[in-house]
mmCIF file with all atom_site columns, C-alpha atoms in Angstrom:
data_model
loop_
_atom_site.group_PDB
_atom_site.id
_atom_site.type_symbol
_atom_site.label_atom_id
_atom_site.label_alt_id
_atom_site.label_comp_id
_atom_site.label_asym_id
_atom_site.label_entity_id
_atom_site.label_seq_id
_atom_site.pdbx_PDB_ins_code
_atom_site.Cartn_x
_atom_site.Cartn_y
_atom_site.Cartn_z
_atom_site.occupancy
_atom_site.B_iso_or_equiv
_atom_site.pdbx_formal_charge
_atom_site.auth_seq_id
_atom_site.auth_comp_id
_atom_site.auth_asym_id
_atom_site.auth_atom_id
_atom_site.pdbx_PDB_model_num
ATOM 1   C CA . UNK A 1 1   ? 56.329 79.092  146.263 1.00 84.00 ? 268 UNK A CA 1
ATOM 2   C CA . UNK A 1 2   ? 58.174 80.681  142.608 1.00 87.00 ? 269 UNK A CA 1
ATOM 3   C CA . UNK A 1 3   ? 56.552 80.653  139.575 1.00 88.00 ? 270 UNK A CA 1
ATOM 4   C CA . UNK A 1 4   ? 59.309 79.393  136.359 1.00 87.00 ? 271 UNK A CA 1
ATOM 5   C CA . UNK A 1 5   ? 59.274 83.027  135.098 1.00 88.00 ? 272 UNK A CA 1
ATOM 6   C CA . UNK A 1 6   ? 60.634 84.021  138.457 1.00 89.00 ? 273 UNK A CA 1
ATOM 7   C CA . UNK A 1 7   ? 63.015 80.822  138.301 1.00 89.00 ? 274 UNK A CA 1
ATOM 8   C CA . UNK A 1 8   ? 64.397 81.830  134.636 1.00 89.00 ? 275 UNK A CA 1
ATOM 9   C CA . UNK A 1 9   ? 65.083 85.642  136.204 1.00 90.00 ? 276 UNK A CA 1
ATOM 10  C CA . UNK A 1 10  ? 66.829 84.591  138.919 1.00 89.00 ? 277 UNK A CA 1
ATOM 11  C CA . UNK A 1 11  ? 69.016 81.872  137.161 1.00 89.00 ? 278 UNK A CA 1
ATOM 12  C CA . UNK A 1 12  ? 72.999 82.973  136.751 1.00 88.00 ? 279 UNK A CA 1
ATOM 13  C CA . UNK A 1 13  ? 74.489 84.037  133.325 1.00 89.00 ? 280 UNK A CA 1
ATOM 14  C CA . UNK A 1 14  ? 76.571 82.039  133.486 1.00 89.00 ? 281 UNK A CA 1
ATOM 15  C CA . UNK A 1 15  ? 74.331 78.932  133.833 1.00 88.00 ? 282 UNK A CA 1
ATOM 16  C CA . UNK A 1 16  ? 72.799 80.992  131.443 1.00 89.00 ? 283 UNK A CA 1
ATOM 17  C CA . UNK A 1 17  ? 75.203 80.695  128.647 1.00 89.00 ? 284 UNK A CA 1
ATOM 18  C CA . UNK A 1 18  ? 76.948 77.383  129.783 1.00 87.00 ? 285 UNK A CA 1
ATOM 19  C CA . UNK A 1 19  ? 72.520 75.665  128.998 1.00 87.00 ? 286 UNK A CA 1
ATOM 20  C CA . UNK A 1 20  ? 72.623 77.109  125.258 1.00 85.00 ? 287 UNK A CA 1
ATOM 21  C CA . UNK A 1 21  ? 75.150 74.474  124.530 1.00 86.00 ? 288 UNK A CA 1
ATOM 22  C CA . UNK A 1 22  ? 72.491 71.708  126.253 1.00 87.00 ? 289 UNK A CA 1
ATOM 23  C CA . UNK A 1 23  ? 70.963 69.344  124.417 1.00 86.00 ? 290 UNK A CA 1
ATOM 24  C CA . UNK A 1 24  ? 67.468 68.436  125.406 1.00 85.00 ? 291 UNK A CA 1
ATOM 25  C CA . UNK A 1 25  ? 65.382 64.576  124.898 1.00 84.00 ? 292 UNK A CA 1
ATOM 26  C CA . UNK A 1 26  ? 61.650 64.229  124.055 1.00 82.00 ? 293 UNK A CA 1
ATOM 27  C CA . UNK A 1 27  ? 59.913 66.456  127.387 1.00 84.00 ? 294 UNK A CA 1
ATOM 28  C CA . UNK A 1 28  ? 57.408 63.375  128.457 1.00 83.00 ? 295 UNK A CA 1
ATOM 29  C CA . UNK A 1 29  ? 54.416 64.772  130.678 1.00 80.00 ? 296 UNK A CA 1
ATOM 30  C CA . UNK A 1 30  ? 53.345 62.507  132.891 1.00 81.00 ? 297 UNK A CA 1
ATOM 31  C CA . UNK A 1 31  ? 49.821 63.814  135.092 1.00 78.00 ? 298 UNK A CA 1
ATOM 32  C CA . UNK A 1 32  ? 50.606 63.629  138.676 1.00 71.00 ? 299 UNK A CA 1
ATOM 33  C CA . UNK A 1 33  ? 48.122 64.515  141.563 1.00 75.00 ? 300 UNK A CA 1
ATOM 34  C CA . UNK A 1 34  ? 46.967 67.527  139.864 1.00 77.00 ? 301 UNK A CA 1
ATOM 35  C CA . UNK A 1 35  ? 50.512 68.817  138.718 1.00 82.00 ? 302 UNK A CA 1
ATOM 36  C CA . UNK A 1 36  ? 51.840 67.976  135.779 1.00 83.00 ? 303 UNK A CA 1
ATOM 37  C CA . UNK A 1 37  ? 54.940 66.718  135.638 1.00 85.00 ? 304 UNK A CA 1
ATOM 38  C CA . UNK A 1 38  ? 57.833 67.490  132.656 1.00 86.00 ? 305 UNK A CA 1
ATOM 39  C CA . UNK A 1 39  ? 60.702 65.127  132.419 1.00 86.00 ? 306 UNK A CA 1
ATOM 40  C CA . UNK A 1 40  ? 63.223 65.114  130.010 1.00 86.00 ? 307 UNK A CA 1
ATOM 41  C CA . UNK A 1 41  ? 67.265 64.163  129.645 1.00 86.00 ? 308 UNK A CA 1
ATOM 42  C CA . UNK A 1 42  ? 69.644 66.858  129.621 1.00 86.00 ? 309 UNK A CA 1
ATOM 43  C CA . UNK A 1 43  ? 72.559 66.398  127.264 1.00 85.00 ? 310 UNK A CA 1
ATOM 44  C CA . UNK A 1 44  ? 75.871 69.080  128.334 1.00 75.00 ? 311 UNK A CA 1
ATOM 45  C CA . UNK A 1 45  ? 78.773 69.563  129.735 1.00 66.00 ? 312 UNK A CA 1
ATOM 46  C CA . UNK A 1 46  ? 80.323 66.123  131.389 1.00 72.00 ? 313 UNK A CA 1
ATOM 47  C CA . UNK A 1 47  ? 76.891 64.114  132.135 1.00 77.00 ? 314 UNK A CA 1
ATOM 48  C CA . UNK A 1 48  ? 74.269 63.592  131.175 1.00 84.00 ? 315 UNK A CA 1
ATOM 49  C CA . UNK A 1 49  ? 71.442 64.632  133.916 1.00 87.00 ? 316 UNK A CA 1
ATOM 50  C CA . UNK A 1 50  ? 67.542 63.371  133.988 1.00 87.00 ? 317 UNK A CA 1
ATOM 51  C CA . UNK A 1 51  ? 65.132 66.555  135.144 1.00 87.00 ? 318 UNK A CA 1
ATOM 52  C CA . UNK A 1 52  ? 62.518 67.228  135.741 1.00 87.00 ? 319 UNK A CA 1
ATOM 53  C CA . UNK A 1 53  ? 59.817 70.106  136.313 1.00 88.00 ? 320 UNK A CA 1
ATOM 54  C CA . UNK A 1 54  ? 55.977 69.878  137.487 1.00 88.00 ? 321 UNK A CA 1
ATOM 55  C CA . UNK A 1 55  ? 53.589 72.659  137.128 1.00 87.00 ? 322 UNK A CA 1
ATOM 56  C CA . UNK A 1 56  ? 49.874 73.115  138.033 1.00 83.00 ? 323 UNK A CA 1
ATOM 57  C CA . UNK A 1 57  ? 48.961 74.677  134.219 1.00 83.00 ? 324 UNK A CA 1
ATOM 58  C CA . UNK A 1 58  ? 51.005 75.657  131.763 1.00 80.00 ? 325 UNK A CA 1
ATOM 59  C CA . UNK A 1 59  ? 51.799 79.175  132.474 1.00 80.00 ? 326 UNK A CA 1
ATOM 60  C CA . UNK A 1 60  ? 54.419 81.243  133.095 1.00 81.00 ? 327 UNK A CA 1
ATOM 61  C CA . UNK A 1 61  ? 52.801 82.091  136.293 1.00 85.00 ? 328 UNK A CA 1
ATOM 62  C CA . UNK A 1 62  ? 52.348 78.772  137.993 1.00 84.00 ? 329 UNK A CA 1
ATOM 63  C CA . UNK A 1 63  ? 54.866 77.814  140.923 1.00 87.00 ? 330 UNK A CA 1
ATOM 64  C CA . UNK A 1 64  ? 56.761 75.351  140.097 1.00 90.00 ? 331 UNK A CA 1
ATOM 65  C CA . UNK A 1 65  ? 57.839 71.781  141.044 1.00 90.00 ? 332 UNK A CA 1
ATOM 66  C CA . UNK A 1 66  ? 61.682 71.606  140.361 1.00 91.00 ? 333 UNK A CA 1
ATOM 67  C CA . UNK A 1 67  ? 64.019 68.493  140.400 1.00 90.00 ? 334 UNK A CA 1
ATOM 68  C CA . UNK A 1 68  ? 67.624 67.399  138.265 1.00 89.00 ? 335 UNK A CA 1
ATOM 69  C CA . UNK A 1 69  ? 69.644 64.474  139.164 1.00 88.00 ? 336 UNK A CA 1
ATOM 70  C CA . UNK A 1 70  ? 73.028 67.136  138.149 1.00 87.00 ? 337 UNK A CA 1
ATOM 71  C CA . UNK A 1 71  ? 75.945 67.782  140.913 1.00 85.00 ? 338 UNK A CA 1
ATOM 72  C CA . UNK A 1 72  ? 75.515 71.541  140.538 1.00 85.00 ? 339 UNK A CA 1
ATOM 73  C CA . UNK A 1 73  ? 71.633 71.787  141.134 1.00 87.00 ? 340 UNK A CA 1
ATOM 74  C CA . UNK A 1 74  ? 72.294 69.503  144.286 1.00 85.00 ? 341 UNK A CA 1
ATOM 75  C CA . UNK A 1 75  ? 75.430 72.182  145.232 1.00 83.00 ? 342 UNK A CA 1
ATOM 76  C CA . UNK A 1 76  ? 74.109 75.675  144.800 1.00 84.00 ? 343 UNK A CA 1
ATOM 77  C CA . UNK A 1 77  ? 69.931 75.310  144.334 1.00 84.00 ? 344 UNK A CA 1
ATOM 78  C CA . UNK A 1 78  ? 68.295 72.078  145.850 1.00 86.00 ? 345 UNK A CA 1
ATOM 79  C CA . UNK A 1 79  ? 68.182 73.398  149.623 1.00 84.00 ? 346 UNK A CA 1
ATOM 80  C CA . UNK A 1 80  ? 67.654 77.261  148.389 1.00 85.00 ? 347 UNK A CA 1
ATOM 81  C CA . UNK A 1 81  ? 64.296 76.151  146.526 1.00 88.00 ? 348 UNK A CA 1
ATOM 82  C CA . UNK A 1 82  ? 63.181 74.292  149.477 1.00 86.00 ? 349 UNK A CA 1
ATOM 83  C CA . UNK A 1 83  ? 63.353 76.671  151.198 1.00 85.00 ? 350 UNK A CA 1
ATOM 84  C CA . UNK A 1 84  ? 60.962 78.357  148.194 1.00 87.00 ? 351 UNK A CA 1
ATOM 85  C CA . UNK A 1 85  ? 58.800 75.547  148.467 1.00 87.00 ? 352 UNK A CA 1
ATOM 86  C CA . UNK A 1 86  ? 60.233 74.133  144.826 1.00 86.00 ? 353 UNK A CA 1
ATOM 87  C CA . UNK A 1 87  ? 61.946 71.308  145.666 1.00 85.00 ? 354 UNK A CA 1
ATOM 88  C CA . UNK A 1 88  ? 63.088 69.308  148.274 1.00 80.00 ? 355 UNK A CA 1
ATOM 89  C CA . UNK A 1 89  ? 65.854 68.539  149.907 1.00 74.00 ? 356 UNK A CA 1
ATOM 90  C CA . UNK A 1 90  ? 66.636 65.141  148.952 1.00 74.00 ? 357 UNK A CA 1
ATOM 91  C CA . UNK A 1 91  ? 70.494 64.633  147.478 1.00 73.00 ? 358 UNK A CA 1
ATOM 92  C CA . UNK A 1 92  ? 71.551 67.765  149.901 1.00 66.00 ? 359 UNK A CA 1
ATOM 93  C CA . UNK A 1 93  ? 69.832 67.010  153.453 1.00 65.00 ? 360 UNK A CA 1
ATOM 94  C CA . UNK A 1 94  ? 68.857 70.757  154.512 1.00 61.00 ? 361 UNK A CA 1
ATOM 95  C CA . UNK A 1 95  ? 72.842 71.375  154.115 1.00 67.00 ? 362 UNK A CA 1
ATOM 96  C CA . UNK A 1 96  ? 73.182 75.166  153.270 1.00 67.00 ? 363 UNK A CA 1
ATOM 97  C CA . UNK A 1 97  ? 75.027 76.145  150.294 1.00 67.00 ? 364 UNK A CA 1
ATOM 98  C CA . UNK A 1 98  ? 77.823 78.123  152.312 1.00 64.00 ? 365 UNK A CA 1
ATOM 99  C CA . UNK A 1 99  ? 80.311 78.953  149.447 1.00 69.00 ? 366 UNK A CA 1
ATOM 100 C CA . UNK A 1 100 ? 78.104 78.052  146.484 1.00 69.00 ? 367 UNK A CA 1
ATOM 101 C CA . UNK A 1 101 ? 75.399 79.941  146.531 1.00 73.00 ? 368 UNK A CA 1
ATOM 102 C CA . UNK A 1 102 ? 76.452 82.437  150.145 1.00 70.00 ? 369 UNK A CA 1
ATOM 103 C CA . UNK A 1 103 ? 73.273 84.869  148.751 1.00 77.00 ? 370 UNK A CA 1
ATOM 104 C CA . UNK A 1 104 ? 71.186 82.000  149.546 1.00 80.00 ? 371 UNK A CA 1
ATOM 105 C CA . UNK A 1 105 ? 69.419 83.470  146.010 1.00 85.00 ? 372 UNK A CA 1
ATOM 106 C CA . UNK A 1 106 ? 66.905 80.644  143.716 1.00 88.00 ? 373 UNK A CA 1
ATOM 107 C CA . UNK A 1 107 ? 68.063 79.504  140.494 1.00 88.00 ? 374 UNK A CA 1
ATOM 108 C CA . UNK A 1 108 ? 68.611 76.623  138.417 1.00 90.00 ? 375 UNK A CA 1
ATOM 109 C CA . UNK A 1 109 ? 70.511 74.510  137.506 1.00 89.00 ? 376 UNK A CA 1
ATOM 110 C CA . UNK A 1 110 ? 71.550 74.790  133.345 1.00 89.00 ? 377 UNK A CA 1
ATOM 111 C CA . UNK A 1 111 ? 69.731 71.569  132.639 1.00 89.00 ? 378 UNK A CA 1
ATOM 112 C CA . UNK A 1 112 ? 67.106 72.880  134.175 1.00 90.00 ? 379 UNK A CA 1
ATOM 113 C CA . UNK A 1 113 ? 67.159 76.137  132.527 1.00 91.00 ? 380 UNK A CA 1
ATOM 114 C CA . UNK A 1 114 ? 67.795 74.398  129.284 1.00 89.00 ? 381 UNK A CA 1
ATOM 115 C CA . UNK A 1 115 ? 64.244 72.204  129.689 1.00 89.00 ? 382 UNK A CA 1
ATOM 116 C CA . UNK A 1 116 ? 62.618 75.487  131.235 1.00 89.00 ? 383 UNK A CA 1
ATOM 117 C CA . UNK A 1 117 ? 63.387 77.419  128.035 1.00 89.00 ? 384 UNK A CA 1
ATOM 118 C CA . UNK A 1 118 ? 62.085 74.823  125.938 1.00 87.00 ? 385 UNK A CA 1
ATOM 119 C CA . UNK A 1 119 ? 58.569 74.234  127.485 1.00 87.00 ? 386 UNK A CA 1
ATOM 120 C CA . UNK A 1 120 ? 58.122 78.269  127.876 1.00 87.00 ? 387 UNK A CA 1
ATOM 121 C CA . UNK A 1 121 ? 58.874 78.497  123.786 1.00 87.00 ? 388 UNK A CA 1
ATOM 122 C CA . UNK A 1 122 ? 56.995 75.480  123.502 1.00 83.00 ? 389 UNK A CA 1
ATOM 123 C CA . UNK A 1 123 ? 53.763 77.116  124.949 1.00 80.00 ? 390 UNK A CA 1
ATOM 124 C CA . UNK A 1 124 ? 53.945 80.058  123.218 1.00 78.00 ? 391 UNK A CA 1
ATOM 125 C CA . UNK A 1 125 ? 55.220 82.416  126.335 1.00 59.00 ? 392 UNK A CA 1
ATOM 126 C CA . UNK A 1 126 ? 58.373 82.851  125.696 1.00 53.00 ? 393 UNK A CA 1
ATOM 127 C CA . UNK A 1 127 ? 60.638 84.917  128.255 1.00 45.00 ? 394 UNK A CA 1
ATOM 128 C CA . UNK A 1 128 ? 61.134 87.989  126.607 1.00 50.00 ? 395 UNK A CA 1
ATOM 129 C CA . UNK A 1 129 ? 64.681 88.901  129.476 1.00 46.00 ? 396 UNK A CA 1
ATOM 130 C CA . UNK A 1 130 ? 66.188 85.330  127.073 1.00 49.00 ? 397 UNK A CA 1
ATOM 131 C CA . UNK A 1 131 ? 65.713 86.873  124.313 1.00 47.00 ? 398 UNK A CA 1
ATOM 132 C CA . UNK A 1 132 ? 67.324 90.481  125.148 1.00 51.00 ? 399 UNK A CA 1
ATOM 133 C CA . UNK A 1 133 ? 70.546 88.267  126.601 1.00 53.00 ? 400 UNK A CA 1
ATOM 134 C CA . UNK A 1 134 ? 71.340 87.247  123.847 1.00 51.00 ? 401 UNK A CA 1
ATOM 135 C CA . UNK A 1 135 ? 71.335 90.805  122.164 1.00 50.00 ? 402 UNK A CA 1
ATOM 136 C CA . UNK A 1 136 ? 72.869 92.140  124.372 1.00 55.00 ? 403 UNK A CA 1
ATOM 137 C CA . UNK A 1 137 ? 76.131 89.174  124.408 1.00 52.00 ? 404 UNK A CA 1
ATOM 138 C CA . UNK A 1 138 ? 76.613 90.181  121.214 1.00 49.00 ? 405 UNK A CA 1
ATOM 139 C CA . UNK A 1 139 ? 76.353 94.123  121.717 1.00 54.00 ? 406 UNK A CA 1
ATOM 140 C CA . UNK A 1 140 ? 78.909 93.179  124.009 1.00 52.00 ? 407 UNK A CA 1
ATOM 141 C CA . UNK A 1 141 ? 81.443 91.049  121.383 1.00 48.00 ? 408 UNK A CA 1
ATOM 142 C CA . UNK A 1 142 ? 81.039 94.424  119.532 1.00 50.00 ? 409 UNK A CA 1
ATOM 143 C CA . UNK A 1 143 ? 81.557 96.866  122.248 1.00 52.00 ? 410 UNK A CA 1
ATOM 144 C CA . UNK A 1 144 ? 84.738 94.147  123.024 1.00 49.00 ? 411 UNK A CA 1
ATOM 145 C CA . UNK A 1 145 ? 86.000 94.359  119.184 1.00 47.00 ? 412 UNK A CA 1
ATOM 146 C CA . UNK A 1 146 ? 88.996 97.067  117.956 1.00 48.00 ? 413 UNK A CA 1
ATOM 147 C CA . UNK A 1 147 ? 87.536 100.381 116.719 1.00 52.00 ? 414 UNK A CA 1
ATOM 148 C CA . UNK A 1 148 ? 89.545 99.387  113.898 1.00 51.00 ? 415 UNK A CA 1
ATOM 149 C CA . UNK A 1 149 ? 89.122 96.163  113.014 1.00 47.00 ? 416 UNK A CA 1
ATOM 150 C CA . UNK A 1 150 ? 85.226 97.211  113.560 1.00 47.00 ? 417 UNK A CA 1
ATOM 151 C CA . UNK A 1 151 ? 83.068 97.782  110.174 1.00 50.00 ? 418 UNK A CA 1
ATOM 152 C CA . UNK A 1 152 ? 80.657 100.797 110.328 1.00 53.00 ? 419 UNK A CA 1
ATOM 153 C CA . UNK A 1 153 ? 77.061 100.597 108.719 1.00 48.00 ? 420 UNK A CA 1
#
């Protein structure tokens, strides 16, 4: 099983940008046979999705089990995560995502990514890469600005 840290790092940068716009309802934690399940409704995009992450312990190295009701998760992530033991192929029925995720790269949907970052922040285990992504995107934006319009400090 992959850890939450590995899944956050493997998630597509486009998903990371999309997930920044999403808002979460209150995260409920439920103890479920030795695992702690965190559930939330994630608001964003065209629909609201019910997302769930199950952890053995509050650690970024802990294995995680993922479930989301969104189409992106079903079409891109579910079967690939099931191959690693991080999900159960419920909706996708084991069909491989040959067109949408041809490289079979494990990833999270924007809803789960948003929830994972929120939990890591809550636990004080914030992923350094998420902060670095924001700073590099600001640098990229600055580099795209016309040099004549750029303000030098």
